[in-house]
Amino acid sequence: MKPLNQLLRTNIQNLKPYSSARDEFTGEAAVFLDANENPFNEPYNRYPDPYQRKVKGKIAELKGVDTSSIFLGNGSDEPIDLLFRAFCEPGIDNVVSIDPTYGMYQVAADINNVEVRKVLLTEDFELDVDGLLDQCDDNSKLMFICSPNNPTGNCFRESDIVRLVKQFEGIVVLDEAYIDFAPAKSLLSKLNEYRNLVILQTFSKAWGMAGIRLGMAFASKEIVEVLSNIKYPYNVNVLTQEKALELLLCENDKQLWVEQLLNERSRMEKALSQFLFVQKVYPSDANYLLIKVIEPKAVYDFLVSKQIIIRDRSTVSLCKGCLRITVGQSAENSLLLEALDQFD
Ligand SMILES: *Cc1c(COP(=O)(O)O)cnc(C)c1O
C-alpha cells in the first residue's frame, strides 16, 4: 500500500473539518445552551451524537473490533460516496471494479466524475485477480470487491481477495453486505493486518433495518478519521441511532431470521430448479437466488401481472437470461412458486 497521504486528495489532507457544538463539549451537563436547539420536545430537540458513540460501542462489542475502526453512515451508500470524495481526484483518478456487481459503485463514480475500470468475472463468477491487477496504474485509488457478490450471489475465495489486498497499492473496498448469509467468514479479523482494507457491512439485509439507513465501514483508525472529517456532522439521526441500539440488543432475532431465510433459500433452490423453463439456479451465499431462464422478460412480466416483483438482471454482464429473486417469508416464496407453476 502507498502511504495514506499519497492516496488522499490534497484538499482532503488539508481540510479543517467543521467543528460542531457537540464536538467542542461532549460530557454530561445540566444545561445545554450551546447549539441553538429548542429546549422543548425532548429528546428530538437535541442534535444527535455526531460520532454515534453508543451505537459504535455496541457494534464494537458485537464484532470484536475497536470503536476507532468503525465509521457509520446513512446506509452503505454514504461511505461508498465518501471514499470517492476522499481519494479520487475527479477527471484524473480511477477505480477498479469487478463486473457484474452492485450498481452503486458506478453511480458514485459517475457523480464524482471518476473512471471505473471494470474487469469481468470468470465464466464461473470467480475473480480474475491478474486481470484486476493489470488494470491498475498510478491513479488507481480504490478497488471495489463485493463478496458475496450482487447479483451473482457467490462469495469469492479468501485467498484471491487477500492477494488483491496485498498487491494493490491503493485501498480495497470489500462490500460484505450479505456476509451473514454466507458460510465464509468475514475478513474483519484481518483488518489490523491489512491497512488498505475497508470492509462495508450494513443493517439493511440480515438485520432487517433497510428503512433506518445505517451502514458500517470498518477500516484503520486513519481511514475512519478521514471519512469522519468529511461526512455531514450529523449524518446519522437520533431516531436511527435509537432504533439501531434497540435492535442490536436483539441479536437472537437476527440469527433466527437468517436461519429461516437460509432454510427458505434451499427450499427455493430445489423448487426453482424443477421448472422446465429454468435452465440454471446458481448457488447462493446471499439472501437471493440468481436463475437463468429461457425468456426472462416473459417470466418477469408474467410475475408482475400476478403482483409479484423480482429483478430482471438479464442485461447485466455474464447474466444473459438471468433473474434475481430475493428470498422472502415462506408464504411469499410459496406464492412465487405457485405463480411460476402457472407460467410453466
Ligand atoms: C443492499 C446492498 C448494500 C446495502 O446498502 P445500504 O445503503 O446499506 O442499504 C450494500 N452493498 C450491496 C452489494 C448491496 O446489495
CSV table of N, CA, C and O and ligand atoms in Angstrom, one decimal, residues 75-77 102 105 146 150 175 177-178 202 204-205 213, ligand 1:
chain,number,residue,atom,x,y,z
A,75,GLY,N,-26.7,4.5,5.4
A,75,GLY,CA,-26.6,3.4,4.5
A,75,GLY,C,-25.1,3.2,4.1
A,75,GLY,O,-24.3,4.0,4.5
A,76,SER,N,-24.9,2.1,3.4
A,76,SER,CA,-23.5,1.9,2.9
A,76,SER,C,-23.2,2.9,1.8
A,76,SER,O,-22.1,3.2,1.5
A,77,ASP,N,-24.3,3.4,1.2
A,77,ASP,CA,-24.1,4.4,0.1
A,77,ASP,C,-23.2,5.6,0.6
A,77,ASP,O,-22.5,6.1,-0.2
A,102,TYR,N,-22.6,-4.8,-7.8
A,102,TYR,CA,-23.5,-3.8,-7.3
A,102,TYR,C,-23.4,-2.5,-8.1
A,102,TYR,O,-22.3,-1.9,-8.2
A,105,TYR,N,-21.5,1.5,-7.0
A,105,TYR,CA,-20.1,1.9,-7.2
A,105,TYR,C,-20.0,2.8,-8.4
A,105,TYR,O,-19.3,3.8,-8.4
A,146,CYS,N,-17.2,-7.1,-4.1
A,146,CYS,CA,-18.4,-7.3,-3.3
A,146,CYS,C,-18.5,-8.8,-3.1
A,146,CYS,O,-18.5,-9.6,-4.1
A,150,ASN,N,-23.3,-9.2,-5.5
A,150,ASN,CA,-24.6,-8.9,-6.0
A,150,ASN,C,-24.4,-8.6,-7.5
A,150,ASN,O,-23.6,-7.7,-7.8
A,175,ASP,N,-17.1,-5.2,0.0
A,175,ASP,CA,-18.5,-5.0,0.4
A,175,ASP,C,-19.1,-6.3,0.9
A,175,ASP,O,-19.3,-7.2,0.1
A,177,ALA,N,-22.1,-6.8,2.4
A,177,ALA,CA,-23.5,-6.6,2.8
A,177,ALA,C,-24.2,-7.9,3.1
A,177,ALA,O,-25.1,-7.9,3.9
A,178,TYR,N,-23.8,-9.0,2.4
A,178,TYR,CA,-24.6,-10.2,2.6
A,178,TYR,C,-23.8,-11.3,3.4
A,178,TYR,O,-24.2,-12.5,3.4
A,202,THR,N,-23.8,-3.7,6.6
A,202,THR,CA,-25.0,-2.8,6.6
A,202,THR,C,-26.0,-3.4,7.5
A,202,THR,O,-26.0,-4.6,7.8
A,204,SER,N,-29.1,-3.2,6.5
A,204,SER,CA,-30.2,-3.3,5.6
A,204,SER,C,-30.6,-4.7,5.3
A,204,SER,O,-31.7,-4.9,4.7
A,205,LYS,N,-29.8,-5.7,5.5
A,205,LYS,CA,-30.1,-7.0,5.0
A,205,LYS,C,-30.4,-8.0,6.1
A,205,LYS,O,-31.5,-8.1,6.6
A,213,ARG,N,-31.7,3.3,7.4
A,213,ARG,CA,-30.5,3.7,6.7
A,213,ARG,C,-29.3,3.8,7.7
A,213,ARG,O,-28.9,4.8,8.2
B,1,LIG,C1,-28.1,-3.9,-0.4
B,1,LIG,C2,-26.6,-3.7,-0.6
B,1,LIG,C3,-25.9,-2.8,0.2
B,1,LIG,C4,-26.7,-2.0,1.3
B,1,LIG,O1,-26.7,-0.7,1.0
B,1,LIG,P1,-27.4,0.3,2.1
B,1,LIG,O2,-27.1,1.6,1.6
B,1,LIG,O3,-26.6,0.0,3.4
B,1,LIG,O4,-28.8,-0.1,2.3
B,1,LIG,C5,-24.6,-2.6,0.1
B,1,LIG,N1,-23.9,-3.3,-0.9
B,1,LIG,C6,-24.5,-4.2,-1.6
B,1,LIG,C7,-23.7,-5.0,-2.6
B,1,LIG,C8,-25.9,-4.4,-1.5
B,1,LIG,O5,-26.5,-5.3,-2.4
